[in-house]
Amino acid sequence: MAAVPNPPESPRRAPTIKDVAERAGLGFKTVSRVLNDEPNVRPETRDRVLAAVAELGYRRNSIASSIRRSDQRTSSIGLIVEDLANPFASSLTRVVQDYARERGHLVLVGSSDGDPGQEAELVGEFGTRRVDGMILVPNGPDQSYLEEERRRGTAVVFVDRPGRGIEADTVVSENAAGVAEAVRHLALAGHTRIAYLGDFESIYTSAERLQGFRDAMAAFGGADPRHIRTGLHDPEQAHRAAAELFALDPAPTALIAGNNLITVGAVHALQDLGIRDRTAFVAFDDLELADLLRPALTVVAQDTAALGEAAARHLFERLADPAAPYRRTRVPVRFEVRSSGAIPAPGH
Amino acid sequence: MAAVPNPPESPRRAPTIKDVAERAGLGFKTVSRVLNDEPNVRPETRDRVLAAVAELGYRRNSIASSIRRSDQRTSSIGLIVEDLANPFASSLTRVVQDYARERGHLVLVGSSDGDPGQEAELVGEFGTRRVDGMILVPNGPDQSYLEEERRRGTAVVFVDRPGRGIEADTVVSENAAGVAEAVRHLALAGHTRIAYLGDFESIYTSAERLQGFRDAMAAFGGADPRHIRTGLHDPEQAHRAAAELFALDPAPTALIAGNNLITVGAVHALQDLGIRDRTAFVAFDDLELADLLRPALTVVAQDTAALGEAAARHLFERLADPAAPYRRTRVPVRFEVRSSGAIPAPGH
DNA sequence: CTCCATACTGACAACGTTGTCGACAACGTG
DNA sequence: CACGTTGTCGACAACGTTGTCAGTATGGAG
């Protein structure tokens, strides 16, 4: 830590349109007209204004602007995810921000940590800032409080999971189909004793993925109930659950992990047990180095870019037409075949 | 994609303090006093106001509030990173957002994509919204345009790299020391032909890391110039450069990758060449599955949490005391020993 | 030349809030 | 009782902008 002795220059008041008007020798309303590209300004007058703007380094105060504007729009939107540091969330953030910026909007972000209280608090903060709309990954049993926001004219879009107790534009992944494809892939390699590790069933995506697993397994005689473990919310729990699964008799010969945190725990468990090379494995959610693991991880990859873009698109379309019927979009997943899913069942 | 026929309820004007005042039968200034916890309000009056607030579902308009406030503060800050989807950036975002929120501030985010033009554009947008301060990972040869922002009273903090052409609070990692430690670690396993893959030398972190490499290698007779490759900006370029390195005679026996994108390309190259198991490797930047690779990746891990927190702390301290001397904080890296760095040199 | 339409410009209100100030009541002190 | 002090409250200006409207110059038609 080093200290540099320079104190900053004295801060001065930012110039306003009135300063610009005075400098240009015009009424301040004329300046406003130029800045908003309104018609009926002489080109010469316009140039004088722009020159004064440049000389003073004037920059519009869009805070003041949006309080006066008739539509009360702030050209900003809010995005609430569970954890900004999570790759799924950050990829979403990136896409949403790009989409918004192309349309002149900025994005406020926040992590809910899966806590409905924090979610509601963030929604409140965003509302206070009068965002034009919000995109959220909803948490908890009830998002009906968002009706209040909508009545104020704020657009609301859910992504990854539908909100509860409220109808709204929603974008989700094809969770069940993705897991079903994983099951069929494993079955092709001769597996019938396929185990599944999932998060809390109360989470929409977890429930959908589990349902996809059960349904697909039905075609192969159904899943062994002991081979299904849910309620795993971090890598450590997944690690333990996986270890327990392989202590069973008969033990599963293949494993599906319901999300990326579970994948991390499960692969660690297989590693500890020394059965990484002979246990077939498919993970939900892609991971940065998945193709460099040995065996390379076969995954059900979510199309986070499409998810984020669809959510942003829904938001802006909602802003354009508040009366349109709500839409629910399902985004296909991509089944990424590498090698871990092709490990054959013993004797196959 | 499914459509639900519900049209939304008619949007109505959000209630203002005047609506609250009328409902409570009080002057609107009294309502303002209650909302801002100003003294000299009778408890009974206060209750009446709060009741009216609750009945109307009033929520302060902090947009209007901040235009009138004497300090002109908006309780929002801006964060500009290269790519919001990058794990380094998203981890930073998470920490900065948490820190800001604890202090009642919201965070606007943006990706510069390493382009000075986009960076300046985002700075402009943030300025228009009158953010209280900005944290940025600077790009390009000159950030002196930020002086203008500061003159307006906006605090500026650089993170990951110092800004150029301007003095400001800055937080960076101990890049050189981290790479030097990697070199010593490899040397301990008997390596002297250690190669280095880096990004553009014009990027501050790349230059620092390369310098750390050269300096540390000097203790072991210096690096072979042919074993240093820079200007690698994506995994593909790194892949090719690594392949070329190992076609040399004498080929290097160990490799250091200067950032996470280079790591991905380099490991792929080692994989293709079939020399992953016998080439010592240390990566700068940790990766999610690094410990599950075989061999597990030894890395120089940046403390993104400390980096982000220090940046946020600097920003808020700057807001509290604009005249304090600028500070430059260096955050230590963590050398994470796994196995890839311990692969011995041939005949050692 | 007169008249009217149109282009251009500025004075002023308004947005929802906070800051300033003064009015008024209650109270204590001499 | 007179007076100052303190607590409580509201009227009004102000923030920087956009919306409304009216005023003035200009040009073309008659």
Coordinates of C-alpha atoms in Angstrom, one line a residue, chain A:
Chain A
M1 CA 0.0 0.0 0.0
A2 CA 1.6 3.3 -1.1
A3 CA 0.3 6.8 -0.7
V4 CA 0.7 9.4 -3.4
P5 CA 0.5 12.9 -2.0
N6 CA -1.6 14.5 -4.8
P7 CA -4.8 15.9 -3.6
P8 CA -7.5 16.2 -6.3
E9 CA -8.5 19.4 -8.0
S10 CA -11.3 21.3 -6.4
P11 CA -14.6 19.9 -7.4
R12 CA -16.9 22.3 -9.0
R13 CA -20.6 22.3 -9.8
A14 CA -21.5 20.5 -13.0
P15 CA -22.7 22.8 -15.8
T16 CA -26.5 22.8 -16.5
I17 CA -28.4 23.7 -19.6
K18 CA -28.8 27.2 -18.2
D19 CA -25.1 27.6 -18.1
V20 CA -24.9 26.4 -21.7
A21 CA -27.8 28.7 -22.7
E22 CA -26.1 31.7 -21.1
R23 CA -22.8 30.9 -22.8
A24 CA -24.6 30.6 -26.2
G25 CA -26.7 33.6 -25.5
L26 CA -29.9 31.7 -25.9
G27 CA -32.9 30.6 -23.8
F28 CA -32.4 27.4 -21.9
K29 CA -35.4 25.8 -23.6
T30 CA -33.6 26.1 -26.9
V31 CA -30.7 24.2 -25.5
S32 CA -33.0 21.5 -24.4
R33 CA -34.5 21.3 -27.8
V34 CA -31.1 20.8 -29.4
L35 CA -30.1 18.2 -26.9
N36 CA -33.3 16.2 -27.6
D37 CA -33.1 16.5 -31.3
E38 CA -36.4 18.3 -31.4
P39 CA -37.4 20.0 -34.6
N40 CA -37.6 23.8 -35.3
V41 CA -34.1 24.9 -34.4
R42 CA -32.1 26.8 -36.9
P43 CA -28.9 25.0 -37.9
E44 CA -26.9 28.0 -36.9
T45 CA -28.5 28.1 -33.5
R46 CA -27.9 24.5 -33.1
D47 CA -24.2 24.9 -33.8
R48 CA -24.0 27.7 -31.3
V49 CA -25.5 25.4 -28.7
L50 CA -23.3 22.5 -29.5
A51 CA -20.2 24.7 -29.4
A52 CA -21.2 25.9 -25.9
V53 CA -21.8 22.3 -24.8
A54 CA -18.4 21.4 -25.9
E55 CA -16.7 24.4 -24.3
L56 CA -18.3 23.8 -21.0
G57 CA -18.1 20.0 -21.1
Y58 CA -21.8 19.9 -20.4
R59 CA -23.3 16.5 -19.9
R60 CA -27.1 16.0 -19.6
N61 CA -28.4 15.1 -16.1
S62 CA -30.6 12.2 -16.9
I63 CA -31.7 12.0 -13.3
A64 CA -33.3 15.4 -13.6
S65 CA -34.5 14.5 -17.1
S66 CA -36.3 11.4 -16.0
I67 CA -38.2 13.0 -13.2
R68 CA -39.7 15.5 -15.6
R69 CA -40.3 13.2 -18.6
S70 CA -43.9 12.4 -19.3
D71 CA -43.2 8.6 -19.4
Q72 CA -41.1 8.8 -16.3
R73 CA -38.7 6.3 -17.8
T74 CA -35.2 6.1 -16.4
S75 CA -33.6 4.0 -19.2
S76 CA -32.3 1.5 -16.6
I77 CA -33.3 -2.0 -15.7
G78 CA -32.6 -4.3 -12.7
L79 CA -31.3 -7.8 -12.8
I80 CA -31.4 -10.1 -9.7
V81 CA -29.7 -13.4 -9.7
E82 CA -28.8 -15.8 -6.9
D83 CA -25.1 -15.2 -7.0
L84 CA -23.4 -12.8 -9.4
A85 CA -20.2 -14.9 -9.1
N86 CA -21.8 -18.0 -10.4
P87 CA -20.9 -18.7 -14.0
F88 CA -24.6 -19.2 -15.0
A89 CA -25.5 -15.9 -13.5
S90 CA -22.6 -14.0 -14.8
S91 CA -23.1 -15.3 -18.3
L92 CA -26.7 -14.1 -18.0
T93 CA -25.6 -10.7 -16.8
R94 CA -23.3 -10.3 -19.7
V95 CA -26.0 -11.0 -22.2
V96 CA -28.6 -8.9 -20.6
Q97 CA -26.3 -6.0 -20.2
D98 CA -25.3 -6.1 -23.9
Y99 CA -28.9 -6.3 -25.0
A100 CA -29.9 -3.5 -22.7
R101 CA -27.1 -1.2 -23.7
E102 CA -27.8 -1.6 -27.4
R103 CA -31.1 0.0 -26.5
G104 CA -29.7 2.7 -24.4
H105 CA -30.4 1.2 -21.1
L106 CA -28.1 0.5 -18.1
V107 CA -28.3 -2.5 -15.8
L108 CA -28.4 -2.5 -12.0
V109 CA -27.4 -5.9 -10.5
G110 CA -27.8 -7.7 -7.3
S111 CA -27.4 -11.1 -5.7
S112 CA -30.3 -12.6 -3.7
D113 CA -28.3 -15.6 -2.4
G114 CA -31.5 -17.5 -2.9
D115 CA -33.1 -15.6 0.0
P116 CA -36.6 -14.3 -0.7
G117 CA -36.0 -11.5 1.8
Q118 CA -33.0 -10.2 0.0
E119 CA -34.8 -10.6 -3.3
A120 CA -37.7 -8.4 -2.1
E121 CA -35.2 -5.9 -0.6
L122 CA -33.4 -5.6 -3.9
V123 CA -36.7 -5.2 -5.8
G124 CA -37.6 -2.4 -3.4
E125 CA -34.3 -0.7 -4.0
F126 CA -34.7 -1.0 -7.7
G127 CA -38.2 0.4 -7.4
T128 CA -37.0 3.3 -5.5
R129 CA -34.6 4.1 -8.4
R130 CA -37.6 3.7 -10.7
V131 CA -36.1 1.1 -13.0
D132 CA -38.1 0.6 -16.2
G133 CA -38.1 -3.1 -15.7
M134 CA -36.6 -6.0 -13.8
I135 CA -35.4 -9.5 -14.7
L136 CA -35.2 -11.9 -11.9
V137 CA -34.3 -15.5 -11.0
P138 CA -37.1 -15.8 -8.4
N139 CA -36.7 -17.4 -4.9
G140 CA -39.1 -18.6 -2.4
P141 CA -42.8 -19.5 -2.5
D142 CA -44.3 -16.2 -3.6
Q143 CA -43.6 -13.4 -5.9
S144 CA -47.0 -11.9 -5.8
Y145 CA -45.6 -8.8 -4.2
L146 CA -44.3 -7.9 -7.7
E147 CA -47.9 -7.1 -8.8
E148 CA -47.4 -3.9 -6.9
E149 CA -44.3 -3.0 -9.0
R150 CA -46.2 -3.8 -12.1
R151 CA -49.0 -1.5 -11.1
R152 CA -46.5 1.2 -11.0
G153 CA -45.6 0.4 -14.6
T154 CA -42.4 -1.6 -14.0
A155 CA -42.1 -4.6 -16.4
V156 CA -41.2 -7.9 -14.8
V157 CA -39.6 -10.9 -16.4
F158 CA -38.6 -14.2 -14.7
V159 CA -35.7 -16.2 -16.0
D160 CA -34.5 -19.8 -15.2
R161 CA -37.6 -20.4 -13.0
P162 CA -41.2 -19.1 -13.1
G163 CA -42.4 -16.8 -10.4
R164 CA -45.0 -18.1 -8.0
G165 CA -48.3 -16.5 -7.2
I166 CA -48.0 -14.2 -10.2
E167 CA -48.3 -14.5 -14.0
A168 CA -45.5 -12.9 -16.0
D169 CA -43.2 -13.3 -19.0
T170 CA -40.9 -16.2 -18.2
V171 CA -37.9 -17.8 -19.8
V172 CA -36.8 -21.3 -18.7
S173 CA -34.5 -24.1 -20.0
E174 CA -35.8 -27.4 -21.2
N175 CA -34.7 -29.0 -18.0
A176 CA -36.7 -32.3 -18.2
A177 CA -35.8 -32.9 -21.8
G178 CA -32.1 -32.4 -21.1
V179 CA -32.0 -34.9 -18.3
A180 CA -34.1 -37.3 -20.3
E181 CA -31.5 -37.2 -23.1
A182 CA -28.8 -37.9 -20.5
V183 CA -30.7 -40.9 -19.4
R184 CA -31.1 -42.3 -22.9
H185 CA -27.5 -41.6 -23.6
L186 CA -26.4 -43.7 -20.6
A187 CA -28.9 -46.4 -21.4
L188 CA -27.4 -46.8 -24.8
A189 CA -24.1 -47.6 -23.1
G190 CA -26.0 -50.4 -21.3
H191 CA -26.7 -48.7 -18.0
T192 CA -29.9 -49.4 -16.1
R193 CA -28.7 -48.6 -12.6
I194 CA -28.5 -44.9 -13.1
A195 CA -28.3 -42.7 -10.0
Y196 CA -29.4 -39.0 -9.8
L197 CA -28.2 -36.3 -7.5
G198 CA -30.3 -33.2 -7.2
D199 CA -30.8 -30.0 -5.3
F200 CA -33.9 -29.1 -3.2
E201 CA -37.0 -30.3 -4.9
S202 CA -38.6 -27.1 -3.9
I203 CA -36.5 -25.3 -6.6
Y204 CA -38.3 -25.3 -9.9
T205 CA -35.3 -26.4 -12.0
S206 CA -34.5 -29.2 -9.6
A207 CA -38.0 -30.5 -9.7
E208 CA -38.2 -30.3 -13.5
R209 CA -34.9 -32.1 -13.9
L210 CA -35.8 -34.8 -11.4
Q211 CA -39.1 -35.3 -13.2
G212 CA -37.2 -35.7 -16.5
F213 CA -35.1 -38.3 -14.9
R214 CA -38.0 -40.3 -13.5
D215 CA -40.0 -40.1 -16.7
A216 CA -37.0 -41.2 -18.9
M217 CA -36.1 -44.0 -16.5
A218 CA -39.7 -45.3 -16.7
A219 CA -38.8 -46.5 -20.2
F220 CA -36.1 -48.7 -18.8
G221 CA -38.0 -50.2 -15.9
G222 CA -37.9 -47.2 -13.6
A223 CA -35.3 -45.8 -11.3
D224 CA -34.3 -47.5 -8.1
P225 CA -35.6 -45.1 -5.4
R226 CA -32.4 -45.5 -3.4
H227 CA -30.5 -44.2 -6.3
I228 CA -32.2 -40.8 -6.2
R229 CA -30.8 -38.3 -3.7
T230 CA -32.1 -34.7 -3.6
G231 CA -31.8 -31.8 -1.2
L232 CA -28.1 -31.4 -2.1
H233 CA -27.3 -27.7 -2.0
D234 CA -23.5 -27.6 -2.1
P235 CA -20.5 -29.6 -3.3
E236 CA -19.9 -31.2 0.2
Q237 CA -23.4 -32.5 0.5
A238 CA -23.2 -33.9 -3.0
H239 CA -19.8 -35.4 -2.3
R240 CA -21.2 -37.3 0.7
A241 CA -24.4 -38.4 -1.1
A242 CA -22.4 -39.8 -4.0
A243 CA -20.1 -41.7 -1.6
E244 CA -23.2 -43.2 0.0
L245 CA -24.7 -44.2 -3.3
F246 CA -21.7 -46.2 -4.3
A247 CA -21.7 -48.1 -1.0
L248 CA -25.1 -49.5 -1.9
D249 CA -25.6 -53.0 -3.2
P250 CA -26.3 -53.1 -6.0
A251 CA -24.4 -49.8 -6.6
P252 CA -25.3 -47.6 -9.5
T253 CA -23.1 -47.9 -12.6
A254 CA -23.9 -44.4 -13.9
L255 CA -24.5 -41.0 -12.3
I256 CA -26.3 -37.8 -13.3
A257 CA -25.5 -34.6 -11.4
G258 CA -28.4 -32.1 -11.4
N259 CA -26.3 -28.9 -11.4
N260 CA -22.7 -27.6 -11.5
L261 CA -22.2 -27.5 -7.7
I262 CA -23.3 -31.1 -7.4
T263 CA -21.0 -32.0 -10.3
V264 CA -18.0 -30.7 -8.4
G265 CA -18.9 -32.7 -5.3
A266 CA -19.7 -35.8 -7.3
V267 CA -16.6 -35.9 -9.4
H268 CA -14.6 -35.4 -6.2
A269 CA -16.4 -38.4 -4.7
L270 CA -15.7 -40.6 -7.7
Q271 CA -12.1 -39.5 -7.6
D272 CA -11.8 -40.4 -3.9
L273 CA -13.4 -43.8 -4.5
G274 CA -11.0 -44.4 -7.5
I275 CA -13.9 -45.1 -9.8
R276 CA -13.8 -42.1 -12.0
D277 CA -12.7 -44.1 -15.0
R278 CA -15.3 -46.8 -14.8
T279 CA -18.4 -44.8 -13.7
A280 CA -20.5 -43.2 -16.4
F281 CA -21.3 -39.6 -15.6
V282 CA -23.4 -36.9 -17.1
A283 CA -23.6 -33.4 -15.6
F284 CA -26.2 -30.8 -16.0
D285 CA -24.6 -27.4 -16.7
D286 CA -21.3 -27.0 -18.6
L287 CA -18.1 -26.1 -16.9
E288 CA -15.1 -24.2 -18.2
L289 CA -12.7 -27.1 -18.1
A290 CA -15.2 -29.9 -18.5
D291 CA -13.6 -31.0 -21.8
L292 CA -10.1 -31.2 -20.2
L293 CA -11.1 -33.6 -17.4
R294 CA -10.3 -37.2 -18.0
P295 CA -12.6 -38.6 -18.9
A296 CA -13.9 -35.5 -20.5
L297 CA -17.3 -34.5 -19.0
T298 CA -20.4 -35.2 -21.0
V299 CA -22.8 -32.4 -20.1
V300 CA -26.3 -31.0 -20.6
A301 CA -25.3 -27.4 -21.4
Q302 CA -27.8 -24.7 -20.8
D303 CA -27.8 -22.0 -23.5
T304 CA -27.3 -19.1 -21.1
A305 CA -26.9 -16.7 -23.9
A306 CA -30.3 -17.6 -25.4
L307 CA -31.8 -17.5 -21.9
G308 CA -30.5 -14.1 -21.2
E309 CA -31.4 -12.7 -24.6
A310 CA -34.9 -14.0 -24.5
A311 CA -35.4 -12.5 -21.1
A312 CA -34.1 -9.2 -22.2
R313 CA -36.2 -9.3 -25.3
H314 CA -39.3 -10.1 -23.4
L315 CA -38.6 -7.2 -21.1
F316 CA -38.2 -4.7 -23.8
E317 CA -41.3 -6.0 -25.7
R318 CA -43.2 -5.7 -22.5
L319 CA -42.1 -2.1 -22.1
A320 CA -43.2 -1.4 -25.7
D321 CA -46.6 -3.1 -25.2
P322 CA -47.7 -3.5 -21.6
A323 CA -51.0 -5.0 -22.6
A324 CA -49.7 -8.0 -24.6
P325 CA -50.4 -11.5 -23.3
Y326 CA -47.7 -13.0 -21.1
R327 CA -45.4 -15.4 -22.7
R328 CA -43.4 -18.4 -21.5
T329 CA -40.4 -19.3 -23.5
R330 CA -38.6 -22.6 -23.2
V331 CA -35.0 -22.6 -24.4
P332 CA -33.5 -25.9 -25.6
V333 CA -30.5 -27.3 -23.9
R334 CA -27.5 -28.6 -25.8
F335 CA -26.4 -32.2 -25.1
E336 CA -22.6 -32.0 -25.3
V337 CA -21.2 -35.6 -25.8
R338 CA -17.7 -36.0 -24.6
S339 CA -16.5 -39.2 -23.1
S340 CA -17.7 -39.6 -19.5
G341 CA -21.2 -40.5 -20.6
A342 CA -20.0 -43.2 -22.9
I343 CA -18.3 -45.4 -20.3
P344 CA -20.1 -48.7 -20.8
A345 CA -21.9 -50.6 -18.1
P346 CA -20.0 -53.6 -16.7
G347 CA -20.3 -56.5 -19.1
H348 CA -21.9 -54.4 -21.9

